[in-house]
XYZ file of C-alpha atoms in Angstrom:
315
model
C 4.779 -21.839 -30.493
C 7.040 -20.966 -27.324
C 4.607 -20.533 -24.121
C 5.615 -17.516 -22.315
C 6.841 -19.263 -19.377
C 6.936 -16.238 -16.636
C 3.669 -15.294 -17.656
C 2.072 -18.295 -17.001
C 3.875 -18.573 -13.567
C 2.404 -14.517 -12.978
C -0.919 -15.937 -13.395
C -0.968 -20.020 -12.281
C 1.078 -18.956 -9.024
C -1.153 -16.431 -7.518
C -4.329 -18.789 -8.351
C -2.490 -21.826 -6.592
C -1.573 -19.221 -3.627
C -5.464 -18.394 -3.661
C -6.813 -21.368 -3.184
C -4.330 -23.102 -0.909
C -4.907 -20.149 1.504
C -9.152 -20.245 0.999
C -8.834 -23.935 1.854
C -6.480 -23.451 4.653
C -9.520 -20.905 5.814
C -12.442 -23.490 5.400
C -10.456 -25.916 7.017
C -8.434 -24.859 10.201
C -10.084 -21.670 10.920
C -12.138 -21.957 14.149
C -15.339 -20.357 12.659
C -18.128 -20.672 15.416
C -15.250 -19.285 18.109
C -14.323 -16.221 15.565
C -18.044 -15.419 14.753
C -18.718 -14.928 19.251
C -15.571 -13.286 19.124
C -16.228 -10.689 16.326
C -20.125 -10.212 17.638
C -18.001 -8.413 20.875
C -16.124 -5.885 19.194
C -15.475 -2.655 20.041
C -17.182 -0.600 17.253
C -15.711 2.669 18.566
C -12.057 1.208 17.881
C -12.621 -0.456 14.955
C -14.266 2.907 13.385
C -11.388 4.449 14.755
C -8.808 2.563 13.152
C -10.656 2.548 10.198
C -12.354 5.098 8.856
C -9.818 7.489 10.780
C -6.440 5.814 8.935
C -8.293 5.506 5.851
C -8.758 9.554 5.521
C -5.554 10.251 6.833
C -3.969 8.332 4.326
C -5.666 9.133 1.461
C -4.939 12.412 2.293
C -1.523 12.411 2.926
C -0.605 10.395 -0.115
C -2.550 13.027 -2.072
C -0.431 15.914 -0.378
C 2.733 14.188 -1.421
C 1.874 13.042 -5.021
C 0.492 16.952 -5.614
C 3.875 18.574 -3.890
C 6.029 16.084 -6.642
C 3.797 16.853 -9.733
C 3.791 20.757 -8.743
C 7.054 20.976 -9.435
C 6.650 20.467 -12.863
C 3.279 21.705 -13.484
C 2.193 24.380 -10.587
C -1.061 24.854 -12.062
C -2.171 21.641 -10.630
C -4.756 21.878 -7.990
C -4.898 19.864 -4.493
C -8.535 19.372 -5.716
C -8.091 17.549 -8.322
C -5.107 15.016 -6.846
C -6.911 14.353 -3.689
C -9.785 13.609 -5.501
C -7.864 11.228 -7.750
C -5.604 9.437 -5.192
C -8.961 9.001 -3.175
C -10.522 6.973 -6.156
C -7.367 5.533 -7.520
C -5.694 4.641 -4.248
C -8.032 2.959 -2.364
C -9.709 1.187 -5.679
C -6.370 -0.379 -6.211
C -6.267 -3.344 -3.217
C -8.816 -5.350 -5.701
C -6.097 -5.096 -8.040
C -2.837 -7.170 -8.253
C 0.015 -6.035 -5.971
C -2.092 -2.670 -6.118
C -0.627 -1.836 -9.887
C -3.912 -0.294 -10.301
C -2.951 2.716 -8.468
C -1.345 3.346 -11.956
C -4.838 4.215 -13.221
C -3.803 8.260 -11.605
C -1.453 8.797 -13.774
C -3.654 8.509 -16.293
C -6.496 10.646 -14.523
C -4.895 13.356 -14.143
C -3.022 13.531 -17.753
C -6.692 13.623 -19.034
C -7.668 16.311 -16.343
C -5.121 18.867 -16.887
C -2.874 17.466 -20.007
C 0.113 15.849 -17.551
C 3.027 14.532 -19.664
C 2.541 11.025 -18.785
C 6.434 10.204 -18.669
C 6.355 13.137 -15.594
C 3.506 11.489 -14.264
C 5.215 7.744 -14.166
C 8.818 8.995 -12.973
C 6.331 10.638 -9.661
C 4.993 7.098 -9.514
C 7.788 5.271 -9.585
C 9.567 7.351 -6.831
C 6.715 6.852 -4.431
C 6.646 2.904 -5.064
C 10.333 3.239 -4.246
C 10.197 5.284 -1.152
C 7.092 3.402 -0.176
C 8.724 -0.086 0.145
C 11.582 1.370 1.804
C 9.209 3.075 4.343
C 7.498 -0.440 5.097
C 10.671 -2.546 4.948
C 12.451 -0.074 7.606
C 9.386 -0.048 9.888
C 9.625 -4.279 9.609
C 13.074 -3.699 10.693
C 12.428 -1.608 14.020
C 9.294 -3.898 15.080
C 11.631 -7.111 14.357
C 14.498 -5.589 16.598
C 11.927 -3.982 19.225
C 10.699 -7.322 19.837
C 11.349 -10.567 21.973
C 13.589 -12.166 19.204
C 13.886 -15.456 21.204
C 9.750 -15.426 20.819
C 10.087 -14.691 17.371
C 12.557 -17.663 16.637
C 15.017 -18.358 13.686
C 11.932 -18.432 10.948
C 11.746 -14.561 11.418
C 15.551 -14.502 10.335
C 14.738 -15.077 6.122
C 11.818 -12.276 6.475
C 14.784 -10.073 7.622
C 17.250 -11.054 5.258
C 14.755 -10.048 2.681
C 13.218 -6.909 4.541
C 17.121 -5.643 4.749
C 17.335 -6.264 0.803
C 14.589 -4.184 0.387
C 16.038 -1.351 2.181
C 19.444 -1.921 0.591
C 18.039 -1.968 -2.998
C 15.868 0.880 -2.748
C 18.529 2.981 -1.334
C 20.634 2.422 -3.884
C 18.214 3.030 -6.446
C 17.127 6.189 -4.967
C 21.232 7.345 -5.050
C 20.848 5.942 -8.474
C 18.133 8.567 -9.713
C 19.566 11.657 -8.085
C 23.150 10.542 -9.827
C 22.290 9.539 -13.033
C 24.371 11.314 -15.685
C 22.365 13.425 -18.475
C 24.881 13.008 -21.150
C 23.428 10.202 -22.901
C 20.294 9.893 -24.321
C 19.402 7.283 -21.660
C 20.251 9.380 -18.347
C 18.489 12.027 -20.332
C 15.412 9.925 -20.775
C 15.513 8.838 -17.258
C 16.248 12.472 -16.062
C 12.938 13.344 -17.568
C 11.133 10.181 -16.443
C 11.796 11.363 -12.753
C 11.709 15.096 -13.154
C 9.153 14.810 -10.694
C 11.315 13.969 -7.893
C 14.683 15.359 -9.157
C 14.221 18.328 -6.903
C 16.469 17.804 -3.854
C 14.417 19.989 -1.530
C 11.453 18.104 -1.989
C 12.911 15.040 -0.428
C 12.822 16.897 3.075
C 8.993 16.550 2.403
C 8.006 13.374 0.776
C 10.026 11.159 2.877
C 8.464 12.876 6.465
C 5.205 12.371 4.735
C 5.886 8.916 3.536
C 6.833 8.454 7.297
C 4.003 9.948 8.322
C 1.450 7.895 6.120
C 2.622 4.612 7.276
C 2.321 5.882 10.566
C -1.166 6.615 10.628
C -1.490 2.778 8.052
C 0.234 1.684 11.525
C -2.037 3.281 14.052
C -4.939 2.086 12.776
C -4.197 -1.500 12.407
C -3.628 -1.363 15.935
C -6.752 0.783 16.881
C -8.518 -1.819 14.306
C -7.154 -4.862 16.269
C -7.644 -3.339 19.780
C -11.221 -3.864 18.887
C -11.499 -7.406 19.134
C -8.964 -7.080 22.664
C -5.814 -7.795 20.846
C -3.515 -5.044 22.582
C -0.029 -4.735 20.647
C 3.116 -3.371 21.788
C 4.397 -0.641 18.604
C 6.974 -3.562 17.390
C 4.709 -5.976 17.191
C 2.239 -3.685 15.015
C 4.633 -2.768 13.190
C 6.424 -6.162 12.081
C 2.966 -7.344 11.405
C 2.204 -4.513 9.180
C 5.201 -4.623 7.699
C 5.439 -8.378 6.699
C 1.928 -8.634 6.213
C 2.035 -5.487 3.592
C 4.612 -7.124 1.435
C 3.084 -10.460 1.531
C 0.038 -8.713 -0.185
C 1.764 -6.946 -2.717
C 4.601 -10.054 -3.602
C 1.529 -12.648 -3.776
C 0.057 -10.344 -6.663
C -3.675 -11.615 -5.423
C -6.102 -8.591 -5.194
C -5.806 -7.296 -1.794
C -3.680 -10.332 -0.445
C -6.962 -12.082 0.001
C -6.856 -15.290 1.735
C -2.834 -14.946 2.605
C -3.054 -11.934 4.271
C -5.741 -13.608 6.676
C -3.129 -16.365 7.037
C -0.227 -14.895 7.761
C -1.922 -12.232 10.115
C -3.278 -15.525 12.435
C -0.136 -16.986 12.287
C 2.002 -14.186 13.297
C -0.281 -12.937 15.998
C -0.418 -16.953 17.343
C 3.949 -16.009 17.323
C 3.191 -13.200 19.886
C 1.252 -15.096 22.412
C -2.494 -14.805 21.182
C -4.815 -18.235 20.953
C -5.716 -19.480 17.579
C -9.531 -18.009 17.687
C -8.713 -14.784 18.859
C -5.364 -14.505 16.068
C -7.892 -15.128 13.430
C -10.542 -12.842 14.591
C -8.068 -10.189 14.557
C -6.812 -11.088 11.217
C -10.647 -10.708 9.907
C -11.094 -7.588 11.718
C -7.984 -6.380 9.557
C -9.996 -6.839 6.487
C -11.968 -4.201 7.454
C -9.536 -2.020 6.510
C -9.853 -3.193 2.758
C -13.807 -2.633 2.734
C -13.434 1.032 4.299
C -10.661 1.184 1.433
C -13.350 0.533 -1.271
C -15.908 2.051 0.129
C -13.559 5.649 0.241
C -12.795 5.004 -3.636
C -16.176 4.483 -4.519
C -17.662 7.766 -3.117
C -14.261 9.886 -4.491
C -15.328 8.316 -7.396
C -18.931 9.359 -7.074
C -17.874 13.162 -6.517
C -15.649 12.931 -9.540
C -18.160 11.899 -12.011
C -20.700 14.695 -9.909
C -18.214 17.509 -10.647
C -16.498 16.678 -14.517
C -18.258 13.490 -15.577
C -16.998 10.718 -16.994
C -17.895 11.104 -20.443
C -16.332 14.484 -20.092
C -13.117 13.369 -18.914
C -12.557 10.683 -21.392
C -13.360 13.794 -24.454
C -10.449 15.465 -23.031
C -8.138 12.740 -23.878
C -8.827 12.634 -27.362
């Protein structure tokens, strides 16, 4: 019986990751300094950052995903998406490098009959743009920074965050050119029909912008808080790297290296070790708001159609 090998790395790798970072937490973390630290934050700020880039987003993402799947199916309501990506969207951090946010694809298909294959293509388009979005904005904090501060271990993260950008270009090229001759650029054609609009680039990608923006702002709203004061590079390289640490690690929510790697990095800029990790707990906040917004989208969902209801439809 052949053990599937890269399955057993998916799974063994991220639980090795897990608890090398919650030990590195028990053990270096400077717990009684963090604790005074975080009993002098700035609620105001925090909330802020918070609960103010948490509704942006949330509504943002749902204005873009709505504008893609309208142009296949303009009978679909803002309603309905916003309500979705606010459940789906923020739900997914407990899941693995956020693959959960899937789970709206399938939503709305049961909602208002979707053809799934539409609903992927719009999916897979926004993952795309997404990680070019984040990779770029690692790019400009890296460059808008003291480099010499930074030092050469910053140098791989750019290698990798210039990859990114180079690979999702391409791809992107890739989908608008793909030939519709053969029964695969055919099936791919109508995987992406969501996004195959060229107009509608002009208003994803400013809203894409836009979104991690705001995802931006309120990191450093959230971190003000607790006194950290960053220049824009430095909140943006942080959210950058950290963001794709989260998702690449494939634990729920980064937990445990996102905490890391946020000390660590703010210790690079010039912050003491308690303060670095008080701001990289105050980040987590972010996640808990992130819940919190799913659960209650979720709650006015099953108020207005009902679960039971919803899951009839599919059948």
């Amino acid at each position: 019986m052949k053990i599937p090998v890269l399955r057993v790395l998916a799974k063994l790798v991220p639980m090795l990751l897990l608890g090398g970072c919650g030990w590195y937490l028990y053990r270096y973390f400077q717990w009684p300094a963090i604790i005074a630290l975080l009993g002098k934050t700035e609620v105001i700020w925090l909330l802020m950052g918070t609960l103010g880039g948490c509704t942006a987003v949330t509504v943002l993402r749902a204005w873009r995903w709505w504008l893609m799947i309208r142009t296949v199916n303009p009978q679909v309501g803002f309603g309905d998406v916003y309500l979705i990506t606010g459940i789906v969207v923020n739900l997914a951090v407990v899941t693995p490098g956020q693959l959960g946010e899937t789970l709206k694809i399938e939503l709305l298909k049961r909602r208002i009959t979707l053809d799934r294959t539409t609903g992927i293509g719009s999916f897979f388009i926004e993952r795309v743009i997404d990680m070019v979005m984040v990779a770029s904005f690692g790019m400009i904090g890296w460059l808008g920074q003291d480099l010499s501060r930074l030092g050469f271990a910053s140098r791989p993260v750019v290698y990798m965050l210039g990859g990114i950008i180079g690979v999702g270009i391409v791809a992107l090229v890739l989908l608008l050119c793909w030939p519709g001759q053969s029964k695969l650029g055919v099936f791919v054609r109508r995987l992406l029909e969501a996004g195959n609009q060229p107009t509608l680039w002009l208003k994803i990608i400013p809203i894409s912008w836009l979104t991690w923006s705001c995802i931006a702002l309120g990191w450093k709203l959230s971190l003000l808080s607790v006194a950290i004061d960053l220049s824009v590079p430095q909140t943006l390289w942080l959210m950058s790297v950290t963001a794709l640490a989260q998702v690449f690690s494939l634990i729920p929510g980064g937990l445990g290296v996102s905490e890391v790697l946020v000390a660590k990095l703010l210790q690079v800029m010039g912050y003491d070790a308690a303060q670095a990790e008080a701001g990289a707990l105050i980040l987590r906040c972010f996640s808990v708001v992130m819940i919190s917004f799913g659960l209650v989208h979720g709650l006015v969902w099953q108020r207005l159609y009902g679960w039971v209801s919803v899951r009839r439809q599919a059948v």
